[in-house]
CSV table of C-alpha atoms in Angstrom, one decimal:
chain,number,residue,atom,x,y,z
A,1,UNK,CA,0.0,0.0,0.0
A,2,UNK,CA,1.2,3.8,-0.7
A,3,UNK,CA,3.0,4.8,2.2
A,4,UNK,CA,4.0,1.8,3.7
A,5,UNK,CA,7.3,1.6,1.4
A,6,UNK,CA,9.6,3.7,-0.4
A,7,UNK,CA,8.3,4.9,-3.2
A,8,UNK,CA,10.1,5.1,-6.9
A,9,UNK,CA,8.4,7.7,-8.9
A,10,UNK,CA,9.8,7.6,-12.8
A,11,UNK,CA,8.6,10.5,-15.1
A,12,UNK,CA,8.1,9.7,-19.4
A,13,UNK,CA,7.2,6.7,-19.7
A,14,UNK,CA,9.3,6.4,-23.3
A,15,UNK,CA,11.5,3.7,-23.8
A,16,UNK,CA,14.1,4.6,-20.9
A,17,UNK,CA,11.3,5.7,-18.5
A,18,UNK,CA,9.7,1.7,-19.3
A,19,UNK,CA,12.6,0.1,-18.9
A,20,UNK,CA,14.0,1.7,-15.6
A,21,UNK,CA,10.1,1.0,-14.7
A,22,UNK,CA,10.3,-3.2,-15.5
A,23,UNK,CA,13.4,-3.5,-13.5
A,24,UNK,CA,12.3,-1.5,-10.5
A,25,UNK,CA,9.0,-3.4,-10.6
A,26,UNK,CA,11.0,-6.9,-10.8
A,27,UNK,CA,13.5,-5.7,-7.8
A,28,UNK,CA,10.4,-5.5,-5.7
A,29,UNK,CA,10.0,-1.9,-5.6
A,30,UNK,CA,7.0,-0.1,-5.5
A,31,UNK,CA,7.0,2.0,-8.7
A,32,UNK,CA,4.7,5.1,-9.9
A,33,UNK,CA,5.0,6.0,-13.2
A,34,UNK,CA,3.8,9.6,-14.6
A,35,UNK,CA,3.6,10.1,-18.5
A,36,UNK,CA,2.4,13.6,-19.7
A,37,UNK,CA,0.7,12.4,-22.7
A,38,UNK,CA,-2.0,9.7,-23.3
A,39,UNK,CA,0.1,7.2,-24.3
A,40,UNK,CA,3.4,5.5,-23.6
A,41,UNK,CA,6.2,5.0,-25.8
A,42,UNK,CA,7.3,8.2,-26.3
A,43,UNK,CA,9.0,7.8,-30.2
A,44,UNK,CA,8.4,4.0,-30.2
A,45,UNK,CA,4.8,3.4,-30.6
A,46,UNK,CA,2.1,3.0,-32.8
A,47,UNK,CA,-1.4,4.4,-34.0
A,48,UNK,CA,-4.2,3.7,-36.6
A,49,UNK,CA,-3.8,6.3,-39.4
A,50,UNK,CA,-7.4,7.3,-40.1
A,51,UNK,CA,-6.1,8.4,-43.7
A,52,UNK,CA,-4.6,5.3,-44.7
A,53,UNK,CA,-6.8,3.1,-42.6
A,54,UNK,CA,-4.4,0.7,-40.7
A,55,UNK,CA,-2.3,0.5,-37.6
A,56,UNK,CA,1.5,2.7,-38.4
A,57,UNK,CA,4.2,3.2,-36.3
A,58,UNK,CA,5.8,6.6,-35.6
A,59,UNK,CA,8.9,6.0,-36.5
A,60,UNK,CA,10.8,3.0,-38.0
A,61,UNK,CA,13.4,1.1,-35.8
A,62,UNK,CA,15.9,-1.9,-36.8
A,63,UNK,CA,17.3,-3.7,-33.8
A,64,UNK,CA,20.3,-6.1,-33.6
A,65,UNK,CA,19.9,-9.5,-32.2
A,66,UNK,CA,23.1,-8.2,-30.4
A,67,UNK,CA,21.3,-5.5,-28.7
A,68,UNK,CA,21.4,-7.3,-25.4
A,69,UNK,CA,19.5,-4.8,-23.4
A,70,UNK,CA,16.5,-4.5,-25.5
A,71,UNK,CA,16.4,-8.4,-25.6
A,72,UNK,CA,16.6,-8.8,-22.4
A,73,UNK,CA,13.8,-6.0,-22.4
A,74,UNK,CA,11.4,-8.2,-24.0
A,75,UNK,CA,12.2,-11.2,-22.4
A,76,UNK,CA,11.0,-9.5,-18.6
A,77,UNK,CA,8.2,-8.5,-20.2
A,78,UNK,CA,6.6,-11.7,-21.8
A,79,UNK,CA,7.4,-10.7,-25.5
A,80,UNK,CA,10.8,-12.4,-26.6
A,81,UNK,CA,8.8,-13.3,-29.7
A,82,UNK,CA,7.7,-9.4,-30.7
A,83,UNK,CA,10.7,-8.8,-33.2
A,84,UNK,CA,10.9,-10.6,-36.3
A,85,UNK,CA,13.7,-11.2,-38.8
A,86,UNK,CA,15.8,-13.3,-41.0
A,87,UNK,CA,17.0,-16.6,-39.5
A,88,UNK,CA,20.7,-15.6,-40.3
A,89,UNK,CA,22.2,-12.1,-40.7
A,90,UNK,CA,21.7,-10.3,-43.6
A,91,UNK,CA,21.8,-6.7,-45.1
A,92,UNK,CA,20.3,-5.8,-48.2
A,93,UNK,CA,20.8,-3.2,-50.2
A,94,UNK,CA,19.9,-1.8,-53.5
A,95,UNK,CA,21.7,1.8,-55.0
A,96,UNK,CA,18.9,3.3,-57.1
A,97,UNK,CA,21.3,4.8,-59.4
A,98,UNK,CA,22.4,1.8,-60.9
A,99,UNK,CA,20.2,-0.4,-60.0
A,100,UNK,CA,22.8,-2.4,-57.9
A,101,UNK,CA,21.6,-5.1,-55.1
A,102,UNK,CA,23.9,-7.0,-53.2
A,103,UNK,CA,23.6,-8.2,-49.1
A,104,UNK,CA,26.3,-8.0,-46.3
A,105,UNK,CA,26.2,-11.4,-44.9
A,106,UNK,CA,28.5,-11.7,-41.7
A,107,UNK,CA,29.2,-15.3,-40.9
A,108,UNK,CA,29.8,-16.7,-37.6
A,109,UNK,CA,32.1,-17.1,-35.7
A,110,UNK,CA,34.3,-13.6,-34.2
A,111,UNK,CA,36.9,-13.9,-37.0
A,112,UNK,CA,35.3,-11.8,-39.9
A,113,UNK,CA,36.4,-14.1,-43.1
A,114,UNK,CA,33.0,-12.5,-44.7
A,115,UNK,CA,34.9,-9.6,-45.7
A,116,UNK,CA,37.1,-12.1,-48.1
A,117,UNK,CA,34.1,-13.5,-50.0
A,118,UNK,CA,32.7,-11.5,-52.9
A,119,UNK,CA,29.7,-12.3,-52.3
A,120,UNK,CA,28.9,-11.4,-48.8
A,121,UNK,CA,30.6,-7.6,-48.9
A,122,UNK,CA,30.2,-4.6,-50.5
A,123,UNK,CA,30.7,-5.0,-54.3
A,124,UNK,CA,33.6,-2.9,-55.6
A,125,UNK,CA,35.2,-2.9,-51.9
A,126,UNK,CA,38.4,-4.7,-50.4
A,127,UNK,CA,39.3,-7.4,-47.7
A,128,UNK,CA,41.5,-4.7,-46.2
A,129,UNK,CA,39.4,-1.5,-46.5
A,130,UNK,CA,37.4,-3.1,-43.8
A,131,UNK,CA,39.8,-2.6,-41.2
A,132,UNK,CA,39.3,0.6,-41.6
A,133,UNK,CA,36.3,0.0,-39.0
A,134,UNK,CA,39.1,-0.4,-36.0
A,135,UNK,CA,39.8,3.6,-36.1
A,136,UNK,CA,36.5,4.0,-34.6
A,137,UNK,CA,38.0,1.9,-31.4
A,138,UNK,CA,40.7,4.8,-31.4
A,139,UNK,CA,39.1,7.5,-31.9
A,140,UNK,CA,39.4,10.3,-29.4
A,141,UNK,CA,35.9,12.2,-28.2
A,142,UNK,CA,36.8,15.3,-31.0
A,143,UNK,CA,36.9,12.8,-33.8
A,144,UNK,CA,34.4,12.4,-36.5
A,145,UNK,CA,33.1,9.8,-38.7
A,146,UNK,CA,35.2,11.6,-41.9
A,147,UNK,CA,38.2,12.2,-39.7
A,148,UNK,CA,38.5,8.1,-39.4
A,149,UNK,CA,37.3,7.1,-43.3
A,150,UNK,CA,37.9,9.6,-45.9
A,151,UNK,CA,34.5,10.4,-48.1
A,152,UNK,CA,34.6,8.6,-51.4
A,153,UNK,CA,35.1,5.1,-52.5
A,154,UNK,CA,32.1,2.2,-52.4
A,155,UNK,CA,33.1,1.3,-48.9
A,156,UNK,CA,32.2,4.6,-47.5
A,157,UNK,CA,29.7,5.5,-49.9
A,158,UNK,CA,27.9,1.9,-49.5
A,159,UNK,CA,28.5,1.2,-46.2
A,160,UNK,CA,30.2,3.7,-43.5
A,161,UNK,CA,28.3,6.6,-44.2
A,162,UNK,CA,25.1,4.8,-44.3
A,163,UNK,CA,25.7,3.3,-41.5
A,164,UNK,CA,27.7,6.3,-39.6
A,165,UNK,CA,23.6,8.4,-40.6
A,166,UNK,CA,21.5,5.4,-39.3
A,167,UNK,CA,22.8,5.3,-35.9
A,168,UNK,CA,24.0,8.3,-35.0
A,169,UNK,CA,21.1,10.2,-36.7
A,170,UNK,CA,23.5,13.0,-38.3
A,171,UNK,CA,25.8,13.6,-41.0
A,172,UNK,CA,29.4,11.7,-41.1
A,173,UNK,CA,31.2,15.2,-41.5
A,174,UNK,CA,30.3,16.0,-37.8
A,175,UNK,CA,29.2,12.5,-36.2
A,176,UNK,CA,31.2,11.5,-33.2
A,177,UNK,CA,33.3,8.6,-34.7
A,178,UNK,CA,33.7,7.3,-30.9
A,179,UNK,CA,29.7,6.5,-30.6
A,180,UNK,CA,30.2,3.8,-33.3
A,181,UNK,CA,32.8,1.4,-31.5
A,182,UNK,CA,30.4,-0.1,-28.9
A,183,UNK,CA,27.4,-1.0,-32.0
A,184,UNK,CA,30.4,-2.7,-33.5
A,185,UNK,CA,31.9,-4.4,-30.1
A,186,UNK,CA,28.2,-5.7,-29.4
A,187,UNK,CA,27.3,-6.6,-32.8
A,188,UNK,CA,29.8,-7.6,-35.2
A,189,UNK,CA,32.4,-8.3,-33.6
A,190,UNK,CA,30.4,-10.9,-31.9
A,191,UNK,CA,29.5,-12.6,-35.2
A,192,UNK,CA,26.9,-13.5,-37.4
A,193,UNK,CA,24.5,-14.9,-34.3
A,194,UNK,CA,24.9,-11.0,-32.6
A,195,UNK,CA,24.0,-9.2,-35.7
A,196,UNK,CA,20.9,-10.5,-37.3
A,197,UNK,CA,18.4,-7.7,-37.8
A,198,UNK,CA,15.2,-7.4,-36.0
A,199,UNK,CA,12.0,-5.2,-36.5
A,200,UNK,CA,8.5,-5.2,-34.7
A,201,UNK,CA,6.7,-7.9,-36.3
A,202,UNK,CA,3.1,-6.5,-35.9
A,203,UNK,CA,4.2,-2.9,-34.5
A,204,UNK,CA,5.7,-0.9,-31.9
A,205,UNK,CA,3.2,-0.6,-29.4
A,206,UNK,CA,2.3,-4.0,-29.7
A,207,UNK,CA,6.1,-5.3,-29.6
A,208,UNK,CA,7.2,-3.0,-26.3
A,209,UNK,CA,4.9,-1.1,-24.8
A,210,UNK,CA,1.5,-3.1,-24.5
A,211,UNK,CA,3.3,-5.6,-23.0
A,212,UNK,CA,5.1,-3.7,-20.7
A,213,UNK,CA,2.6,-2.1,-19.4
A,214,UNK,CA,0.4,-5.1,-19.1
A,215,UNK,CA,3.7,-6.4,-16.8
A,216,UNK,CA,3.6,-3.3,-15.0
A,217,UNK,CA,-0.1,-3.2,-13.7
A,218,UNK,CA,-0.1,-7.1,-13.0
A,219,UNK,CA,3.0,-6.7,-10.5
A,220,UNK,CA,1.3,-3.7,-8.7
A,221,UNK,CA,2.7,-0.3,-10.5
A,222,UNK,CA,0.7,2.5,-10.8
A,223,UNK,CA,0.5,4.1,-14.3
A,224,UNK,CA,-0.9,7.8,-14.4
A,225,UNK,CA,-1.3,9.1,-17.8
A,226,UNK,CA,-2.0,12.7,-18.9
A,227,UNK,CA,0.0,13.4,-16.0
A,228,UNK,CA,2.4,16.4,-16.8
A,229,UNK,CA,5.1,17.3,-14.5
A,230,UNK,CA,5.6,21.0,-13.9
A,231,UNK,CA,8.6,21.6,-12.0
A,232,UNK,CA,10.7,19.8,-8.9
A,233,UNK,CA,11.0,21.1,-5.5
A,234,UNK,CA,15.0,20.2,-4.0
A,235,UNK,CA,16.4,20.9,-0.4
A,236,UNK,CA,19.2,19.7,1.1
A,237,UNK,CA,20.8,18.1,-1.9
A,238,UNK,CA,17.8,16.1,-2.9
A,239,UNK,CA,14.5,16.0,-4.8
A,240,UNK,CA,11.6,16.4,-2.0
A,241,UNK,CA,8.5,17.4,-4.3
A,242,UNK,CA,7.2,16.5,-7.8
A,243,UNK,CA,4.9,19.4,-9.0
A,244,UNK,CA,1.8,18.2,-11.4
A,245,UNK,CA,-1.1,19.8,-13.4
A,246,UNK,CA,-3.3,18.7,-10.5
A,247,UNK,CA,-1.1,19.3,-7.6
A,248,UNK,CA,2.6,18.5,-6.0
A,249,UNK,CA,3.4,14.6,-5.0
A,250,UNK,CA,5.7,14.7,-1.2
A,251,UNK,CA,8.7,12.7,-1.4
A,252,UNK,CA,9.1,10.8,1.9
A,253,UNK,CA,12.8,10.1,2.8
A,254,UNK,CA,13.4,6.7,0.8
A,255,UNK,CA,11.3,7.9,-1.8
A,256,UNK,CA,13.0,8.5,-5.0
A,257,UNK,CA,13.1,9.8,-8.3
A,258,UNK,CA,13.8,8.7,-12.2
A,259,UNK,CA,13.7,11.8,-14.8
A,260,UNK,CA,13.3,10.0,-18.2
A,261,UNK,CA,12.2,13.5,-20.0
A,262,UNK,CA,13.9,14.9,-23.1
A,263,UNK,CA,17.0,16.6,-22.3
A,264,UNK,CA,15.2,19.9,-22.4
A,265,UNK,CA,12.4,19.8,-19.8
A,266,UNK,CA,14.9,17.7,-17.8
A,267,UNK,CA,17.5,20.7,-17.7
A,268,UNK,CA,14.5,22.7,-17.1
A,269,UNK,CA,13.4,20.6,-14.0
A,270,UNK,CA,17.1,20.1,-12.9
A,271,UNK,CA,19.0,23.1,-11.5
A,272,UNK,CA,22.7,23.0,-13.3
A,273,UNK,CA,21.8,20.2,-15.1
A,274,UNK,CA,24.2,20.3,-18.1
A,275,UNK,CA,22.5,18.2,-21.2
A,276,UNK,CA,22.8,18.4,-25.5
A,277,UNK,CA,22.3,21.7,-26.5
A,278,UNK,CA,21.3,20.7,-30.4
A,279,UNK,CA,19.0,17.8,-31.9
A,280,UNK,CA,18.9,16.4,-35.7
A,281,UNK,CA,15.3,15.6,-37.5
A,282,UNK,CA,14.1,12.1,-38.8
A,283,UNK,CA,11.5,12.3,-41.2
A,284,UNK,CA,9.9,9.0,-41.6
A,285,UNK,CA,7.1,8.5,-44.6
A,286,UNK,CA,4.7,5.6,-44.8
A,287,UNK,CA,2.2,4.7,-48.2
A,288,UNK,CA,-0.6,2.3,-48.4
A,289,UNK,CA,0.0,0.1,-51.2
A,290,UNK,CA,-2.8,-1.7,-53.7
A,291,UNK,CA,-1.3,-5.0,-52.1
A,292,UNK,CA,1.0,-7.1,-50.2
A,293,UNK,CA,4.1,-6.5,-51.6
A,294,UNK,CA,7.5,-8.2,-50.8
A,295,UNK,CA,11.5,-7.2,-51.1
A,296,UNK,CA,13.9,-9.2,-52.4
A,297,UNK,CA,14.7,-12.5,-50.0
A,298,UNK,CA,11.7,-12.0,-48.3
A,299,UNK,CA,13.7,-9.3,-46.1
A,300,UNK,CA,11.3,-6.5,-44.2
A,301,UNK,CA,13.7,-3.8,-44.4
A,302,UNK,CA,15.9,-2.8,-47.8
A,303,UNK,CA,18.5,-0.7,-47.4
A,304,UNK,CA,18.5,2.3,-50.4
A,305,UNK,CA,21.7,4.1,-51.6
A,306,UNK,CA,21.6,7.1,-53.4
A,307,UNK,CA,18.0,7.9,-52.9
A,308,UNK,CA,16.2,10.2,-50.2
A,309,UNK,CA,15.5,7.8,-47.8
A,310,UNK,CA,18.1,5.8,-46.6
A,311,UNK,CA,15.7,2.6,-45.4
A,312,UNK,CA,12.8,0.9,-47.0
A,313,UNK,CA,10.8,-1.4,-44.8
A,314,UNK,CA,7.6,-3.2,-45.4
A,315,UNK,CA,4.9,-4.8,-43.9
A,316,UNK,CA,1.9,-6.3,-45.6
A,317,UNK,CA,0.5,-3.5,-47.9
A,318,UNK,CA,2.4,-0.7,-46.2
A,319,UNK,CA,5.5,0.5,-47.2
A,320,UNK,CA,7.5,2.8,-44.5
A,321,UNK,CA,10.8,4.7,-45.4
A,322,UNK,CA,13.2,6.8,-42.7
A,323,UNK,CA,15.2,9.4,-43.7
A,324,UNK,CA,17.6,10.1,-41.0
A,325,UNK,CA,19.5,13.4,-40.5
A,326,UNK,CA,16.8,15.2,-41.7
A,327,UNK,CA,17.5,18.6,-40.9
A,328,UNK,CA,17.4,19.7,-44.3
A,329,UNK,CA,14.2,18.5,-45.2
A,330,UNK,CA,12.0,18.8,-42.4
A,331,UNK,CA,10.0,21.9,-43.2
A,332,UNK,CA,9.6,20.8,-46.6
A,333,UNK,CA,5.7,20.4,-47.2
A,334,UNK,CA,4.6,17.1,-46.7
A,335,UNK,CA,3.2,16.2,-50.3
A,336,UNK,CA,6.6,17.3,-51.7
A,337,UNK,CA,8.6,14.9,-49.1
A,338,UNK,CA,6.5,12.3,-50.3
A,339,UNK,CA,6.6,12.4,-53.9
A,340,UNK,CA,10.5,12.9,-53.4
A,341,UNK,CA,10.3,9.6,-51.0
A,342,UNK,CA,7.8,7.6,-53.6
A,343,UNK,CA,10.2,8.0,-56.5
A,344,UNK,CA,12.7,5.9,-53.9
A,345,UNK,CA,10.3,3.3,-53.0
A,346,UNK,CA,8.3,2.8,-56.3
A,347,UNK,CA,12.3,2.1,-58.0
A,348,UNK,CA,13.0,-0.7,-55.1
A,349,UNK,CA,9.5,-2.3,-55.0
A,350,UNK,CA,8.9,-2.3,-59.4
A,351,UNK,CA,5.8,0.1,-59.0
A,352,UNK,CA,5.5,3.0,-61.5
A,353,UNK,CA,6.3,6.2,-59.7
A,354,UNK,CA,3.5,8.4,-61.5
A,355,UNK,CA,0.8,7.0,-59.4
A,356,UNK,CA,1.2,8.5,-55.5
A,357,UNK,CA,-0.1,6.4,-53.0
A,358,UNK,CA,-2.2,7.6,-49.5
A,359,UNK,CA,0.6,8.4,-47.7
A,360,UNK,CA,1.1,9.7,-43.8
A,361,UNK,CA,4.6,12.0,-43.2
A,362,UNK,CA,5.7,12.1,-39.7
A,363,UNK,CA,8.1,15.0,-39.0
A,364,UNK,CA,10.2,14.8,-35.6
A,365,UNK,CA,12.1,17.8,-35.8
A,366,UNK,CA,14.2,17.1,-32.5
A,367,UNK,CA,14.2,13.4,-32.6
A,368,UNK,CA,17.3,12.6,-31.2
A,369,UNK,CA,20.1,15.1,-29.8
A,370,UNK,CA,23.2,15.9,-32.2
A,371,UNK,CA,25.8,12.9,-31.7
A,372,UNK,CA,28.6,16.0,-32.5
A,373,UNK,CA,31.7,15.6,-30.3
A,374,UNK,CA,30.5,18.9,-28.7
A,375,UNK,CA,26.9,17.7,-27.7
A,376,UNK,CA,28.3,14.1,-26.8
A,377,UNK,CA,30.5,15.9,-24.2
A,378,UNK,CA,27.5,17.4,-22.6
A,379,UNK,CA,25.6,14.5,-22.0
A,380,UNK,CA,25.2,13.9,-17.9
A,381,UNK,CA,25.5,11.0,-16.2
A,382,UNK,CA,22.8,8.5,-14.7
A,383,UNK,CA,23.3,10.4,-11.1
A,384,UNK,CA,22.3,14.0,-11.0
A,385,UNK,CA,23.9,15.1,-8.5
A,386,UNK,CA,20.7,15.1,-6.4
A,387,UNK,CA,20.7,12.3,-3.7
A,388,UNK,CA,17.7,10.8,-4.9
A,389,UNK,CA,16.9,11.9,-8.4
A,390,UNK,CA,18.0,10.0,-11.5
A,391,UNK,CA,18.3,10.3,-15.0
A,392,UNK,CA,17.3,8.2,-18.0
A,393,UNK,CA,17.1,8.4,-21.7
A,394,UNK,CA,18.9,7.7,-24.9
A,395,UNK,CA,20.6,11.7,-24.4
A,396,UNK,CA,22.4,10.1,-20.9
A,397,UNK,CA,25.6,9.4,-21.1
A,398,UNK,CA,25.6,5.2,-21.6
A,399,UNK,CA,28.4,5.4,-23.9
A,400,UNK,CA,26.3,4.1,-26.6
A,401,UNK,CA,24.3,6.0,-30.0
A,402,UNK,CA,20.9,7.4,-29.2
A,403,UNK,CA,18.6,4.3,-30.1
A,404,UNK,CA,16.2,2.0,-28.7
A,405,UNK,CA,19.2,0.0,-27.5
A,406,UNK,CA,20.7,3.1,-26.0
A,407,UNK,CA,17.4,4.2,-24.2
A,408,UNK,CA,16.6,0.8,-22.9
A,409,UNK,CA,20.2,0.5,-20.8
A,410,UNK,CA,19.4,4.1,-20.0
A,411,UNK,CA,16.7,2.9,-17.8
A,412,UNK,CA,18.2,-0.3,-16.9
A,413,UNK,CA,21.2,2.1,-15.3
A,414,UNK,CA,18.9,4.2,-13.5
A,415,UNK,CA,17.4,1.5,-11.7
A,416,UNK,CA,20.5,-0.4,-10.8
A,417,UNK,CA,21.7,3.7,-9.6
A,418,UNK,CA,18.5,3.5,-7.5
A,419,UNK,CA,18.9,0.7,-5.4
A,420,UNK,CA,22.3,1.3,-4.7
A,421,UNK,CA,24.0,-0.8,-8.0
C-alpha cells in the first residue's frame, strides 16, 4: 500500500522511463509511473492512421539480435517473440542509381572471413578496406566519422556513411566517430548470431509497450497518464516534491526519483543540469499500397543508396521509409517529401512512380540530440547530482548511439543507480 514503502516515482514513460520502470517493478520496488501524454512510448509506438486506414508506427526502428539490453527488455516483459527477422544475418541493399543489389552477410564465428568473400561484402570494396572499422575503437571524443574514413570510395559510400547516418542520426562530417565502436563491439564483432536484424513484427506498441505495461499493472505499478510534471521542488541536496497539473506529489525520505524526460524539460526541471544543446530531425514517410508486396529474399527492411531515404521497410501492404539526419528536409511540405520519397520506394519495389499512393509523413524535428563531439561531451551521467533523483534516456551518457538499444540501458542504469547498484 502507498506509504507503507519507499516509493520510486519515474517520469516519461518512453523507452528509458519503461525500462528503468520493468526492472524497478522486478526488484520488488514499489513504482509510480507519470507520463504527460496519453500514451506510452514516447517515439516507439504506434497508432491507426485514419487516412490510410491501418495500424503505423511513428517512427521506423531496426534492432540487432546483439542489442542485449533490448532483448533482455522483452524477455522480462513476456514478449521475446515481438521482433521478427531473417534466421541468419543479412543486409540488403539496393543503389537506385544503378540499379545495384547486393547483401552484407557476416558469418559466424568472431573472425570476420566474410569480408574475403565477394559475395557477402560490398561490391567494388576490399578485404583490407574493412579494417578501416578499428579507427573507430581509437578515436578520441573530437573525432568524427570523416576524420577516421575519408569520403569517397564504395566502402564509405555503400557502407560507413550509411551506416555512420542510421545510428547516430547526423551527418558523417560532424558524427562523433567514438559513438560507433560499442554498436560494432556488441554486434559484429560478436559474429553472425549478434548481428541478425530485428523489427517489430506487428508494430511498436504491440512489440514494447502493451506488453510492458500489461507487466507493470499485473506486479502492482501504478501508471498515471495525462500526468504532466511541472517543475521539482530540491532541499538539502535532494528532490523532495514533484509538481503536477493537478497538484505536488511529497517525497518521503526513501522515496525516490527517475527523470526520463527529453534533455530539455529535464534541464529545465534540474537546476545545473548540463544536457545536448542541439538535436537532428528524422522524417519517416509511410504509403498504403494496392497489395502485399515483398522485397527481395523476403527481407522486411531494404537498405536504399543514393536515394532520399536511406531505409525501405515493409509490412503487408504498407511501405514505410526513414530518412535520417533530416534537418534539411524537415520543413519541406509534406506532399513534396512524399513524392520525393515515392520516387525511392516505387524504384525498389517495381511500381511505377506516377501513381502517388495515400501516404502519412511524420516529421520529428528534435528526434534525437546531435551525436557531434560537442553535444556528446555534454551528456550527464545516470546520477544527478541530487541524492535521490535520477536520469534516463537515450541523451544520458551510456556510452552508446541514441537508439532504442541506447534508451533501454538508460533505464536499466537508473534502476540499478536507484537501489544502490
Amino acid at each position: 500500500m502507498a506509504g507503507t514503502m519507499p516509493e520510486i516515482h519515474i517520469v516519461g514513460a518512453g523507452m528509458a522511463g519503461l525500462a528503468a520502470a520493468v526492472d524497478l517493478v522486478r526488484m520488488g520496488h514499489q513504482v509510480t509511473l507519470h507520463e504527460a501524454s496519453g500514451q506510452a512510448g514516447g517515439r516507439c509506438r504506434s497508432y491507426v492512421d485514419a487516412r490510410l486506414g491501418c495500424l503505423i508506427d511513428n517512427g521506423n526502428h531496426l534492432l540487432l539480435s546483439g542489442n542485449r539490453d533490448t532483448m533482455g527488455f522483452l524477455e522480462a516483459i513476456g514478449a521475446p517473440d515481438a521482433l521478427t527477422g531473417p534466421a541468419v544475418a543479412c543486409f540488403p541493399f539496393l543503389d537506385l542509381r544503378t540499379g545495384q543489389a547486393w547483401s552484407v552477410r557476416p558469418n559466424p564465428g568472431r573472425l570476420p572471413w566474410w569480408v574475403f568473400a565477394r559475395n557477402r561484402r560490398v561490391p567494388g570494396t576490399t578485404p583490407w578496406a574493412y579494417l578501416s572499422a578499428f579507427r573507430f575503437a581509437l578515436a578520441g571524443p573530437d573525432r568524427t566519422v570523416t576524420d577516421c574514413v575519408a569520403p569517397g570510395g564504395a566502402l564509405f559510400g555503400r557502407f560507413w556513411e550509411p551506416l555512420a547516418v542510421a545510428v547516430l542520426n547526423a551527418p558523417p562530417e560532424t558524427a562523433a566517430a567514438h559513438l560507433l565502436w560499442p554498436v560494432f563491439r556488441e554486434t559484429f564483432a560478436r559474429g553472425e548470431a549478434a548481428c541478425r536484424p530485428r523489427v517489430a513484427a506487428d508494430g511498436l506498441s504491440r512489440a514494447f509497450v502493451d506488453p510492458a505495461l500489461a507487466f507493470l499493472r499485473r506486479n502492482g505499478a501504478e501508471i498515471r497518464l495525462n500526468h504532466r510534471l511541472t517543475g521539482v521542488a530540491f532541499s538539502a541536496g535532494r528532490a523532495v516534491c514533484l509538481n503536477f497539473g493537478d497538484g505536488p506529489v511529497a517525497l518521503g525520505d526513501g522515496d525516490a526519483v527517475v527523470l526520463a524526460l527529453p534533455p530539455a524539460p529535464a534541464g529545465r526541471m534540474v537546476p545545473s543540469l548540463v544536457t545536448p544543446r542541439h538535436s537532428h530531425a528524422i522524417v519517416n514517410g509511410h504509403f498504403r499500397l494496392s497489395e502485399p508486396v515483398a522485397l527481395p529474399g523476403g527481407a522486411p527492411f531494404l537498405g536504399l543508396i543514393g536515394g532520399v531515404a536511406q531505409w525501405l521497410f515493409v509490412r503487408g501492404d504498407v511501405a514505410s521509409v526513414t530518412i535520417s539526419a533530416a534537418d534539411a528536409l524537415i520543413d519541406a511540405p509534406a506532399e513534396v517529401i512524399a513524392r520525393k520519397t515515392w520516387r525511392d520506394v516505387a524504384v525498389a519495389i517495381g511500381a511505377g512512380p506516377e501513381a502517388l499512393p495515400a501516404y502519412r509523413i511524420i516529421k520529428e524535428k528534435r528526434a534525437t540530440f546531435a551525436q557531434t563531439p560537442g553535444d556528446v561531451r555534454r551528456r550527464p551521467p545516470t546520477r544527478s547530482g541530487f541524492s535521490n533523483l535520477f536520469l534516463a534516456g537515450d541523451w544520458v551518457d551510456t556510452g552508446l548511439p541514441a537508439t532504442i538499444e541506447g534508451a533501454v540501458r538508460s533505464g536499466r542504469m537508473a534502476a540499478r543507480a536507484v537501489t544502490g547498484g
